[in-house]
CSV table of C-alpha atoms and ligand atoms in Angstrom, one decimal:
chain,number,residue,atom,x,y,z
A,886,UNK,CA,0.4,-0.2,0.5
A,887,UNK,CA,2.5,2.6,1.0
A,888,UNK,CA,4.8,1.6,-1.5
A,889,UNK,CA,2.3,2.3,-4.7
A,890,UNK,CA,1.4,5.9,-2.7
A,891,UNK,CA,4.9,6.1,-3.0
A,892,UNK,CA,5.8,5.4,-7.2
A,893,UNK,CA,2.4,7.4,-7.6
A,894,UNK,CA,3.6,10.3,-5.8
A,895,UNK,CA,6.7,10.1,-7.4
A,896,UNK,CA,5.3,9.7,-10.8
A,897,UNK,CA,3.4,13.2,-9.8
A,898,UNK,CA,6.0,14.6,-8.6
A,899,UNK,CA,7.8,14.8,-11.7
A,900,UNK,CA,4.9,15.6,-13.2
A,901,UNK,CA,4.4,19.0,-11.5
A,902,UNK,CA,8.1,19.6,-11.0
A,903,UNK,CA,9.3,21.4,-8.2
A,904,UNK,CA,8.5,24.9,-9.8
A,905,UNK,CA,5.4,25.4,-11.0
A,906,UNK,CA,2.0,24.2,-10.0
A,907,UNK,CA,-1.2,24.6,-11.8
A,908,UNK,CA,0.8,26.7,-14.2
A,909,UNK,CA,1.9,29.1,-11.4
A,910,UNK,CA,5.8,30.1,-10.6
A,911,UNK,CA,6.6,28.8,-7.3
A,912,UNK,CA,8.0,30.6,-4.8
A,913,UNK,CA,11.7,30.3,-4.6
A,914,UNK,CA,11.2,30.1,-0.7
A,915,UNK,CA,9.1,27.6,-1.3
A,916,UNK,CA,11.9,25.8,-3.5
A,917,UNK,CA,14.5,26.0,-0.6
A,918,UNK,CA,12.2,25.0,1.3
A,919,UNK,CA,11.3,21.8,-0.4
A,920,UNK,CA,15.2,21.9,-0.8
A,921,UNK,CA,16.2,21.3,2.5
A,922,UNK,CA,12.7,19.1,3.6
A,923,UNK,CA,14.7,16.2,1.2
A,924,UNK,CA,17.0,16.0,3.0
A,925,UNK,CA,16.7,13.0,5.1
A,926,UNK,CA,18.2,13.9,9.0
A,927,UNK,CA,15.5,11.4,10.5
A,928,UNK,CA,16.6,9.5,13.5
A,929,UNK,CA,18.3,6.6,14.7
A,930,UNK,CA,20.7,8.1,11.5
A,931,UNK,CA,20.3,11.9,10.6
A,932,UNK,CA,22.2,12.7,7.6
A,933,UNK,CA,24.1,16.0,9.3
A,934,UNK,CA,26.5,16.3,6.6
A,935,UNK,CA,23.6,17.2,4.0
A,936,UNK,CA,22.1,19.7,6.0
A,937,UNK,CA,25.0,20.9,6.8
A,938,UNK,CA,26.5,21.4,3.5
A,939,UNK,CA,22.9,23.4,2.7
A,940,UNK,CA,23.1,25.7,5.6
A,941,UNK,CA,26.7,26.4,4.6
A,942,UNK,CA,24.8,27.2,1.0
A,943,UNK,CA,22.4,29.0,2.3
A,944,UNK,CA,24.5,31.4,4.5
A,945,UNK,CA,26.3,32.2,1.2
A,946,UNK,CA,23.8,32.9,-0.4
A,947,UNK,CA,22.3,35.8,1.8
A,948,UNK,CA,26.0,36.8,3.2
A,949,UNK,CA,26.2,35.5,6.2
A,950,UNK,CA,29.0,34.0,8.0
A,951,UNK,CA,28.8,29.9,8.5
A,952,UNK,CA,30.9,28.4,11.5
A,953,UNK,CA,30.4,24.6,12.9
A,954,UNK,CA,31.6,24.0,16.2
A,955,UNK,CA,32.0,20.2,17.7
A,956,UNK,CA,31.5,19.2,21.2
A,957,UNK,CA,31.6,16.0,22.7
A,958,UNK,CA,30.6,13.3,21.5
A,959,UNK,CA,31.2,15.4,18.1
A,960,UNK,CA,28.4,12.9,15.9
A,961,UNK,CA,26.1,14.2,18.0
A,962,UNK,CA,27.2,17.3,19.9
A,963,UNK,CA,27.9,20.3,17.5
A,964,UNK,CA,26.5,23.9,16.3
A,965,UNK,CA,25.9,25.6,13.3
A,966,UNK,CA,25.5,29.5,13.1
A,967,UNK,CA,25.1,31.9,10.9
A,968,UNK,CA,26.3,35.6,12.1
A,969,UNK,CA,24.8,38.9,10.4
A,970,UNK,CA,26.6,42.1,13.1
A,971,UNK,CA,24.3,44.5,13.9
A,972,UNK,CA,25.7,48.2,14.4
A,973,UNK,CA,25.9,49.0,17.9
A,974,UNK,CA,28.8,46.2,19.4
A,975,UNK,CA,27.6,47.2,22.6
A,976,UNK,CA,24.4,45.8,22.5
A,977,UNK,CA,24.0,42.0,23.8
A,978,UNK,CA,23.1,40.0,20.6
A,979,UNK,CA,20.1,37.9,19.5
A,980,UNK,CA,19.8,34.0,18.9
A,981,UNK,CA,17.4,32.4,17.3
A,982,UNK,CA,17.1,28.9,17.2
A,983,UNK,CA,16.1,25.7,15.9
A,984,UNK,CA,17.3,22.0,15.6
A,985,UNK,CA,17.8,20.2,12.1
A,986,UNK,CA,17.2,16.5,13.4
A,987,UNK,CA,13.3,15.2,12.8
A,988,UNK,CA,11.5,12.5,14.8
A,989,UNK,CA,11.8,8.5,12.9
A,990,UNK,CA,9.0,7.7,10.5
A,991,UNK,CA,6.9,5.0,9.9
A,992,UNK,CA,7.5,5.6,5.7
A,993,UNK,CA,4.2,2.5,5.1
A,994,UNK,CA,1.6,4.6,6.8
A,995,UNK,CA,2.6,7.8,4.3
A,996,UNK,CA,0.3,8.8,1.3
A,997,UNK,CA,3.5,10.4,0.5
A,998,UNK,CA,7.1,9.5,1.0
A,999,UNK,CA,8.5,11.7,3.8
A,1000,UNK,CA,11.4,13.3,2.7
A,1001,UNK,CA,10.6,13.9,-1.5
A,1002,UNK,CA,8.8,17.1,-0.3
A,1003,UNK,CA,5.5,16.3,-2.3
A,1004,UNK,CA,3.2,19.1,-2.9
A,1005,UNK,CA,-0.7,18.8,-3.9
A,1006,UNK,CA,-2.9,20.7,-5.8
A,1007,UNK,CA,-3.9,23.3,-2.5
A,1008,UNK,CA,-0.5,23.9,-1.8
A,1009,UNK,CA,-0.2,21.3,1.2
A,1010,UNK,CA,3.3,20.4,1.0
A,1011,UNK,CA,3.8,16.5,2.8
A,1012,UNK,CA,7.6,15.7,4.9
A,1013,UNK,CA,8.5,14.9,8.3
A,1014,UNK,CA,10.2,18.2,9.8
A,1015,UNK,CA,7.7,20.5,7.3
A,1016,UNK,CA,6.4,21.7,10.7
A,1017,UNK,CA,9.4,20.4,13.3
A,1018,UNK,CA,10.8,22.6,13.0
A,1019,UNK,CA,12.4,22.8,9.1
A,1020,UNK,CA,10.0,25.1,8.6
A,1021,UNK,CA,10.8,27.3,11.1
A,1022,UNK,CA,14.3,27.6,10.2
A,1023,UNK,CA,13.1,28.3,6.9
A,1024,UNK,CA,10.8,31.1,7.6
A,1025,UNK,CA,14.0,32.8,9.9
A,1026,UNK,CA,16.8,32.0,6.6
A,1027,UNK,CA,14.5,33.9,3.9
A,1028,UNK,CA,13.7,36.4,6.3
A,1029,UNK,CA,17.1,37.7,6.8
A,1030,UNK,CA,17.3,37.0,3.1
A,1031,UNK,CA,14.7,39.9,2.9
A,1032,UNK,CA,16.0,42.3,4.8
A,1033,UNK,CA,19.6,41.7,4.1
A,1034,UNK,CA,18.2,42.5,0.5
A,1035,UNK,CA,16.1,45.6,1.3
A,1036,UNK,CA,19.3,47.4,2.5
A,1037,UNK,CA,18.3,46.9,6.9
A,1038,UNK,CA,20.8,47.0,9.0
A,1039,UNK,CA,20.9,45.7,12.5
A,1040,UNK,CA,21.6,47.6,15.5
A,1041,UNK,CA,21.9,44.1,17.3
A,1042,UNK,CA,23.9,41.3,15.7
A,1043,UNK,CA,21.7,38.1,14.8
A,1044,UNK,CA,22.8,34.3,15.7
A,1045,UNK,CA,20.7,31.6,13.5
A,1046,UNK,CA,21.9,29.0,15.3
A,1047,UNK,CA,20.9,25.3,14.0
A,1048,UNK,CA,21.3,22.4,16.1
A,1049,UNK,CA,21.5,18.8,15.7
A,1050,UNK,CA,20.1,15.6,18.0
A,1051,UNK,CA,17.2,18.0,19.7
A,1052,UNK,CA,14.9,15.5,19.3
A,1053,UNK,CA,17.1,12.7,20.8
A,1054,UNK,CA,18.4,13.9,24.9
A,1055,UNK,CA,18.8,17.6,23.2
A,1056,UNK,CA,22.8,16.6,23.0
A,1057,UNK,CA,23.3,19.8,20.2
A,1058,UNK,CA,22.3,22.5,22.7
A,1059,UNK,CA,23.9,20.6,25.8
A,1060,UNK,CA,27.4,21.5,24.1
A,1061,UNK,CA,26.7,24.2,23.4
A,1062,UNK,CA,25.5,26.8,26.4
A,1063,UNK,CA,28.7,24.9,27.9
A,1064,UNK,CA,30.4,26.4,25.1
A,1065,UNK,CA,33.1,28.9,25.0
A,1066,UNK,CA,31.3,30.2,22.2
A,1067,UNK,CA,28.5,30.7,24.2
A,1068,UNK,CA,29.6,33.4,26.3
A,1069,UNK,CA,31.5,34.8,23.4
A,1070,UNK,CA,28.3,35.0,21.7
A,1071,UNK,CA,26.7,37.6,24.8
A,1072,UNK,CA,23.5,36.9,24.0
A,1073,UNK,CA,20.6,38.7,25.7
A,1074,UNK,CA,17.6,37.2,24.2
A,1075,UNK,CA,16.6,34.0,22.2
A,1076,UNK,CA,13.7,32.8,20.3
A,1077,UNK,CA,13.2,28.9,19.9
A,1078,UNK,CA,10.4,27.3,18.5
A,1079,UNK,CA,6.7,26.4,19.4
A,1080,UNK,CA,3.8,25.1,18.2
A,1081,UNK,CA,1.8,26.6,15.4
A,1082,UNK,CA,-1.5,27.2,16.6
A,1083,UNK,CA,-4.7,24.6,14.7
A,1084,UNK,CA,-7.4,26.9,15.6
A,1085,UNK,CA,-8.5,28.7,12.5
A,1086,UNK,CA,-7.7,32.2,14.0
A,1087,UNK,CA,-4.0,34.2,13.9
A,1088,UNK,CA,-3.0,33.9,17.3
A,1089,UNK,CA,0.1,33.3,18.1
A,1090,UNK,CA,1.3,31.0,20.9
A,1091,UNK,CA,4.1,32.0,22.4
A,1092,UNK,CA,6.0,29.8,24.8
A,1093,UNK,CA,7.9,31.3,28.2
A,1094,UNK,CA,8.1,28.8,30.4
A,1095,UNK,CA,8.4,24.5,30.2
A,1096,UNK,CA,7.1,22.0,32.0
A,1097,UNK,CA,9.7,20.0,33.6
A,1098,UNK,CA,10.8,16.4,32.9
A,1099,UNK,CA,11.1,14.0,35.7
A,1100,UNK,CA,11.0,10.0,34.6
A,1101,UNK,CA,11.4,8.1,37.9
A,1102,UNK,CA,11.2,4.0,39.4
A,1103,UNK,CA,10.0,2.6,42.1
A,1104,UNK,CA,11.4,-0.7,43.0
A,1105,UNK,CA,9.8,-2.4,45.3
A,1106,UNK,CA,10.9,-5.8,47.7
A,1107,UNK,CA,9.5,-8.8,49.3
A,1108,UNK,CA,10.4,-12.1,50.3
A,1109,UNK,CA,10.3,-14.3,47.6
A,1110,UNK,CA,8.2,-17.8,48.6
A,1111,UNK,CA,6.4,-20.4,46.8
A,1112,UNK,CA,3.5,-18.9,44.9
A,1113,UNK,CA,1.2,-21.4,46.6
A,1114,UNK,CA,2.0,-19.5,50.3
A,1115,UNK,CA,0.3,-16.8,51.4
A,1116,UNK,CA,2.3,-13.9,52.9
A,1117,UNK,CA,1.4,-11.2,54.8
A,1118,UNK,CA,3.0,-8.4,52.9
A,1119,UNK,CA,4.4,-9.4,49.7
A,1120,UNK,CA,6.3,-7.0,46.6
A,1121,UNK,CA,2.7,-6.9,45.1
A,1122,UNK,CA,1.5,-5.4,47.8
A,1123,UNK,CA,4.1,-2.9,47.9
A,1124,UNK,CA,3.8,-1.8,44.1
A,1125,UNK,CA,0.0,-1.6,44.3
A,1126,UNK,CA,0.1,1.7,46.9
A,1127,UNK,CA,2.9,3.0,44.8
A,1128,UNK,CA,0.3,2.3,42.2
A,1129,UNK,CA,-2.7,3.6,43.8
A,1130,UNK,CA,-1.3,6.5,45.3
A,1131,UNK,CA,0.1,7.7,41.4
A,1132,UNK,CA,-2.8,6.8,39.9
A,1133,UNK,CA,-5.1,9.2,42.3
A,1134,UNK,CA,-2.8,11.9,41.9
A,1135,UNK,CA,-3.0,11.4,38.1
A,1136,UNK,CA,-7.1,11.6,38.8
A,1137,UNK,CA,-6.8,14.8,40.6
A,1138,UNK,CA,-5.2,16.3,37.7
A,1139,UNK,CA,-7.5,14.7,35.5
A,1140,UNK,CA,-10.6,16.1,37.3
A,1141,UNK,CA,-8.9,19.9,36.9
A,1142,UNK,CA,-9.1,19.5,32.8
A,1143,UNK,CA,-13.0,19.3,33.7
A,1144,UNK,CA,-12.9,22.7,34.6
A,1145,UNK,CA,-13.7,25.4,32.2
A,1146,UNK,CA,-10.6,27.2,31.0
A,1147,UNK,CA,-8.1,24.4,32.0
A,1148,UNK,CA,-6.6,23.0,29.6
A,1149,UNK,CA,-3.7,20.6,29.9
A,1150,UNK,CA,-0.7,23.3,29.8
A,1151,UNK,CA,-2.0,23.9,32.9
A,1152,UNK,CA,-1.9,20.7,34.4
A,1153,UNK,CA,0.9,18.4,35.7
A,1154,UNK,CA,0.4,15.1,33.6
A,1155,UNK,CA,1.2,12.2,35.3
A,1156,UNK,CA,1.4,8.3,33.0
A,1157,UNK,CA,2.5,5.2,34.0
A,1158,UNK,CA,4.7,3.6,31.8
A,1159,UNK,CA,6.5,0.5,32.3
A,1160,UNK,CA,6.0,-1.8,35.0
A,1161,UNK,CA,8.8,-5.2,35.2
A,1162,UNK,CA,10.3,-7.6,37.6
A,1163,UNK,CA,9.3,-11.0,39.0
A,1164,UNK,CA,10.7,-14.4,38.4
A,1165,UNK,CA,8.4,-16.6,37.4
A,1166,UNK,CA,4.4,-17.7,37.4
A,1167,UNK,CA,4.9,-20.0,40.4
A,1168,UNK,CA,6.9,-17.7,42.3
A,1169,UNK,CA,6.5,-14.7,45.0
A,1170,UNK,CA,8.5,-11.9,43.3
A,1171,UNK,CA,11.5,-10.6,45.9
A,1172,UNK,CA,11.5,-7.5,43.7
A,1173,UNK,CA,8.9,-5.1,41.4
A,1174,UNK,CA,9.3,-2.4,39.6
A,1175,UNK,CA,7.8,0.4,37.5
A,1176,UNK,CA,8.2,3.6,36.1
A,1177,UNK,CA,6.4,7.1,35.5
A,1178,UNK,CA,6.6,9.7,33.6
A,1179,UNK,CA,6.0,12.9,34.9
A,1180,UNK,CA,5.7,16.6,33.2
A,1181,UNK,CA,6.1,20.1,36.0
A,1182,UNK,CA,3.8,22.9,35.8
A,1183,UNK,CA,6.0,25.5,36.7
A,1184,UNK,CA,3.9,28.4,38.4
A,1185,UNK,CA,5.5,31.6,39.8
A,1186,UNK,CA,6.6,30.3,43.6
A,1187,UNK,CA,6.3,26.5,42.9
A,1188,UNK,CA,8.7,24.5,44.6
A,1189,UNK,CA,9.7,21.6,43.5
A,1190,UNK,CA,10.3,20.1,46.7
A,1191,UNK,CA,6.7,19.8,47.0
A,1192,UNK,CA,6.4,17.0,44.4
A,1193,UNK,CA,9.4,15.2,45.4
A,1194,UNK,CA,8.0,15.4,49.5
A,1195,UNK,CA,4.9,13.7,47.4
A,1196,UNK,CA,7.1,11.1,46.2
A,1197,UNK,CA,8.8,10.0,49.4
A,1198,UNK,CA,5.7,10.2,51.1
A,1199,UNK,CA,4.5,6.9,48.4
A,1200,UNK,CA,7.3,5.5,48.7
A,1201,UNK,CA,7.6,4.7,52.5
A,1202,UNK,CA,3.7,3.9,52.8
A,1203,UNK,CA,4.7,1.3,50.4
A,1204,UNK,CA,7.5,-0.1,52.3
A,1205,UNK,CA,10.3,1.4,54.5
A,1206,UNK,CA,13.0,-0.6,51.8
A,1207,UNK,CA,11.1,1.0,48.4
A,1208,UNK,CA,13.4,2.5,46.4
A,1209,UNK,CA,12.8,6.1,44.2
A,1210,UNK,CA,15.0,5.8,41.3
A,1211,UNK,CA,15.3,9.3,39.0
A,1212,UNK,CA,16.0,8.2,35.4
A,1213,UNK,CA,15.0,12.0,34.2
A,1214,UNK,CA,15.0,15.1,36.4
A,1215,UNK,CA,14.5,18.1,35.5
A,1216,UNK,CA,14.5,21.2,37.5
A,1217,UNK,CA,14.0,25.3,37.3
A,1218,UNK,CA,13.6,26.3,34.0
A,1219,UNK,CA,12.2,29.4,35.0
A,1220,UNK,CA,9.7,31.6,33.6
A,1221,UNK,CA,10.5,35.0,30.4
A,1222,UNK,CA,8.5,37.5,31.5
A,1223,UNK,CA,5.3,38.5,28.9
A,1224,UNK,CA,4.2,42.1,30.7
A,1225,UNK,CA,5.9,45.4,30.5
A,1226,UNK,CA,8.3,44.7,33.1
A,1227,UNK,CA,10.6,43.2,29.8
A,1228,UNK,CA,11.4,44.9,26.8
A,1229,UNK,CA,11.1,41.6,24.2
A,1230,UNK,CA,7.7,40.7,25.4
A,1231,UNK,CA,6.8,44.1,24.4
A,1232,UNK,CA,8.1,44.5,21.5
A,1233,UNK,CA,7.0,40.6,21.0
A,1234,UNK,CA,3.4,42.5,21.2
A,1235,UNK,CA,3.8,45.5,19.2
A,1236,UNK,CA,5.1,43.0,16.6
A,1237,UNK,CA,2.0,41.1,16.7
A,1238,UNK,CA,0.0,44.6,17.3
A,1239,UNK,CA,1.9,45.2,13.7
A,1240,UNK,CA,1.1,42.3,12.5
A,1241,UNK,CA,-3.0,42.7,12.9
A,1242,UNK,CA,-2.5,39.1,15.3
A,1243,UNK,CA,-2.6,38.1,18.7
A,1244,UNK,CA,-0.5,36.4,20.9
A,1245,UNK,CA,-1.2,34.2,24.3
A,1246,UNK,CA,1.8,33.4,26.6
A,1247,UNK,CA,1.8,29.6,25.9
A,1248,UNK,CA,3.4,26.4,28.1
A,1249,UNK,CA,3.7,23.5,25.5
A,1250,UNK,CA,3.3,19.8,26.6
A,1251,UNK,CA,6.3,18.9,24.7
A,1252,UNK,CA,9.5,20.3,25.4
A,1253,UNK,CA,12.5,22.4,23.3
A,1254,UNK,CA,15.9,23.1,23.4
A,1255,UNK,CA,15.4,26.7,24.4
A,1256,UNK,CA,14.7,25.4,28.1
A,1257,UNK,CA,19.1,25.0,28.1
A,1258,UNK,CA,19.0,28.4,27.0
A,1259,UNK,CA,16.7,30.1,29.0
A,1260,UNK,CA,18.1,27.5,32.3
A,1261,UNK,CA,21.1,30.2,31.5
A,1262,UNK,CA,19.5,33.3,32.5
A,1263,UNK,CA,18.3,34.4,29.0
A,1264,UNK,CA,15.0,35.5,28.0
A,1265,UNK,CA,14.0,33.0,25.8
A,1266,UNK,CA,10.1,32.7,23.9
A,1267,UNK,CA,8.9,30.2,21.4
A,1268,UNK,CA,7.8,31.8,18.7
A,1269,UNK,CA,6.2,30.2,15.4
A,1270,UNK,CA,4.4,32.9,13.0
A,1271,UNK,CA,2.3,29.8,11.4
A,1272,UNK,CA,-1.3,29.9,11.8
A,1273,UNK,CA,-4.9,28.1,10.9
A,1274,UNK,CA,-2.2,24.9,10.6
A,1275,UNK,CA,-2.7,21.7,12.6
A,1276,UNK,CA,0.5,21.0,14.7
A,1277,UNK,CA,1.2,17.7,13.0
A,1278,UNK,CA,4.4,17.4,14.8
A,1279,UNK,CA,5.7,14.2,14.6
A,1280,UNK,CA,2.3,13.3,13.2
A,1281,UNK,CA,2.3,11.2,10.0
A,1282,UNK,CA,1.7,12.6,6.8
A,1283,UNK,CA,3.2,15.8,8.7
A,1284,UNK,CA,2.7,19.0,6.1
A,1285,UNK,CA,2.3,22.6,6.0
A,1286,UNK,CA,0.0,24.9,3.1
A,1287,UNK,CA,3.0,27.0,0.7
A,1288,UNK,CA,0.6,30.4,1.7
A,1289,UNK,CA,0.6,29.2,5.5
A,1290,UNK,CA,5.3,29.2,5.3
A,1291,UNK,CA,4.8,32.6,3.2
A,1292,UNK,CA,2.4,34.3,5.2
A,1293,UNK,CA,5.1,32.8,8.5
A,1294,UNK,CA,7.8,34.3,7.0
A,1295,UNK,CA,6.4,37.9,6.8
A,1296,UNK,CA,5.6,37.4,9.8
A,1297,UNK,CA,8.7,36.6,10.9
A,1298,UNK,CA,10.8,39.1,9.1
A,1299,UNK,CA,9.2,41.5,10.6
A,1300,UNK,CA,9.9,40.1,13.5
A,1301,UNK,CA,13.0,40.4,13.7
A,1302,UNK,CA,13.4,43.3,12.3
A,1303,UNK,CA,11.7,44.8,15.3
A,1304,UNK,CA,14.1,43.3,17.9
A,1305,UNK,CA,17.2,43.8,16.4
A,1306,UNK,CA,16.1,47.2,16.9
A,1307,UNK,CA,15.4,47.0,20.6
A,1308,UNK,CA,18.4,49.8,21.3
A,1309,UNK,CA,17.8,50.0,25.0
A,1310,UNK,CA,20.8,48.7,26.9
A,1311,UNK,CA,19.1,46.0,29.1
A,1312,UNK,CA,22.5,44.6,31.3
A,1313,UNK,CA,25.1,46.7,31.6
B,1004,ZN,ZN1,11.3,20.7,17.1
């Protein structure tokens, strides 16, 4: 099924070609976007060399300096950036971050081959990475291309960074924030990825904080005995206490979700993800474990120790030998203010007004590289200029419409222009 569809779409692609559709000339920005989409940068073996080569060529065409720096391990942790020098070197720079990797794909489920960048008659472009997030990278590059061509000179230096491995342990950004390059860039403000607004309205969802991810195991112990006996306390009962208490917490969040105005972004999610242990089907187990994934909402005044205490109390209630092991425990990603105290928010709101769109502070369900930059004390907004388009990140038939892309480029151009002209010295 998948194969037949692929052959059909390749044929259609050859007929339509890359430059025309329904007799109309394709916008060169769309053509470049489709070129970038055709590079298979999907895990587990992303073609980073081709991404770097393509990006280097873009920098050359646009007229930006181009740099690659390798960290450890170099095949997964490096940074690629282009720089546009500002006219006032006293001002801190602006970093616009995105990532070049895309998530793995099951080709058999797609209507069009996921690295063909097929465009249908309505202008929908199908490809892994069309939404997450090659469209934003291209919007940034095309914006700078336009601004340069128009003769615009930024006050602030702009660094356009494209990192690897965002989808896998954020290995690129971890190397970058710990590098001397990061310090030397003297970054005053950063933009990173955000979700597009699926609603049929022009409202940009601006990420100002992210949930903290905690993934942890509870291991409970008991005496291993023949399964025909009836001991008073077993590992199974201890596990039951752990699961019951955590699922009660989950139910409390689910209850809140029923209240008007409450969405998933306001809530801490918790899910049981794995269970294991035991020796056989006729032995009472000496050890069992269960693991959970928890995404904690950060709120002003919120204290992570509240959650920590809750988890410790559950362990103590289940048994004095129960052990909690944290696999992932991210803390304190901070908040970038979304009020008049923050010139970057004020600039963002003013730009939205100029563009005739609304902007709403948003906490995304997933996490991005932006949190590592925010954690370095830098104000960071996740910005996505695409509206009237479903957020199809990581989904089958991921796609974006070419008109949505072009509108998004026009908007991004204005954002870059306005952010680059913020003249206040904010960090003396
Ligand atoms: Zn992404």
